């Protein structure tokens, strides 16, 4: 049991990406341990679509001691299937990623 605790504690300290659907959009947040962000960070969000045609890369500056940064994509018009979001800290090359499924999309959001 003691070895299991030693293994789990370092895993909990790693930054992670969490995605959630909020109405007509998917929001992904990159959560950072504030004490690991004493100098500020530059992170790259890479949205990877199932067919590669709807990928997007955005770069954000995270101020010192901030604990999160987020990006979002609107659902209407997105390709259905398994999406992957990869976030990379450019200073340290640490990478965290997650996946989610978009089952169907509609253009209703863009209609008048």
PDB file of N, CA and C in Angstrom, residues 23-26 72-79 104-107:
ATOM      1  N   UNK A  23     -23.464  24.242 -23.657  1.00  0.00           N
ATOM      2  CA  UNK A  23     -24.383  24.722 -24.688  1.00  0.00           C
ATOM      3  C   UNK A  23     -23.898  24.357 -26.078  1.00  0.00           C
ATOM      4  N   UNK A  24     -23.611  25.372 -26.887  1.00  0.00           N
ATOM      5  CA  UNK A  24     -23.197  25.170 -28.276  1.00  0.00           C
ATOM      6  C   UNK A  24     -21.678  25.138 -28.445  1.00  0.00           C
ATOM      7  N   UNK A  25     -20.941  24.902 -27.360  1.00  0.00           N
ATOM      8  CA  UNK A  25     -19.486  24.871 -27.501  1.00  0.00           C
ATOM      9  C   UNK A  25     -18.841  23.845 -26.585  1.00  0.00           C
ATOM     10  N   UNK A  26     -17.641  23.448 -26.974  1.00  0.00           N
ATOM     11  CA  UNK A  26     -16.788  22.583 -26.156  1.00  0.00           C
ATOM     12  C   UNK A  26     -15.703  23.475 -25.570  1.00  0.00           C
ATOM     13  N   UNK A  72     -11.921  27.321 -26.429  1.00  0.00           N
ATOM     14  CA  UNK A  72     -13.177  26.656 -26.773  1.00  0.00           C
ATOM     15  C   UNK A  72     -13.387  26.657 -28.279  1.00  0.00           C
ATOM     16  N   UNK A  73     -14.254  25.746 -28.712  1.00  0.00           N
ATOM     17  CA  UNK A  73     -14.679  25.640 -30.106  1.00  0.00           C
ATOM     18  C   UNK A  73     -16.195  25.523 -30.116  1.00  0.00           C
ATOM     19  N   UNK A  74     -16.820  26.218 -31.049  1.00  0.00           N
ATOM     20  CA  UNK A  74     -18.259  26.070 -31.213  1.00  0.00           C
ATOM     21  C   UNK A  74     -18.557  24.732 -31.873  1.00  0.00           C
ATOM     22  N   UNK A  75     -19.625  24.078 -31.430  1.00  0.00           N
ATOM     23  CA  UNK A  75     -19.997  22.762 -31.952  1.00  0.00           C
ATOM     24  C   UNK A  75     -20.554  22.781 -33.372  1.00  0.00           C
ATOM     25  N   UNK A  76     -21.437  23.716 -33.725  1.00  0.00           N
ATOM     26  CA  UNK A  76     -22.000  23.679 -35.072  1.00  0.00           C
ATOM     27  C   UNK A  76     -20.901  23.708 -36.138  1.00  0.00           C
ATOM     28  N   UNK A  77     -21.020  22.791 -37.077  1.00  0.00           N
ATOM     29  CA  UNK A  77     -20.064  22.722 -38.166  1.00  0.00           C
ATOM     30  C   UNK A  77     -18.845  21.860 -37.898  1.00  0.00           C
ATOM     31  N   UNK A  78     -18.696  21.342 -36.678  1.00  0.00           N
ATOM     32  CA  UNK A  78     -17.541  20.492 -36.361  1.00  0.00           C
ATOM     33  C   UNK A  78     -17.759  19.086 -36.900  1.00  0.00           C
ATOM     34  N   UNK A  79     -16.683  18.456 -37.267  1.00  0.00           N
ATOM     35  CA  UNK A  79     -16.710  17.094 -37.792  1.00  0.00           C
ATOM     36  C   UNK A  79     -17.048  16.124 -36.662  1.00  0.00           C
ATOM     37  N   UNK A 104     -22.838  14.382 -33.159  1.00  0.00           N
ATOM     38  CA  UNK A 104     -23.513  15.014 -34.289  1.00  0.00           C
ATOM     39  C   UNK A 104     -23.391  16.518 -34.137  1.00  0.00           C
ATOM     40  N   UNK A 105     -23.442  17.206 -35.246  1.00  0.00           N
ATOM     41  CA  UNK A 105     -23.420  18.665 -35.210  1.00  0.00           C
ATOM     42  C   UNK A 105     -24.544  19.178 -36.081  1.00  0.00           C
ATOM     43  N   UNK A 106     -24.847  20.425 -35.897  1.00  0.00           N
ATOM     44  CA  UNK A 106     -25.910  21.060 -36.664  1.00  0.00           C
ATOM     45  C   UNK A 106     -25.484  22.480 -37.003  1.00  0.00           C
ATOM     46  N   UNK A 107     -26.079  23.037 -38.028  1.00  0.00           N
ATOM     47  CA  UNK A 107     -25.772  24.410 -38.418  1.00  0.00           C
ATOM     48  C   UNK A 107     -26.769  25.397 -37.791  1.00  0.00           C
TER      49      UNK A 107
END
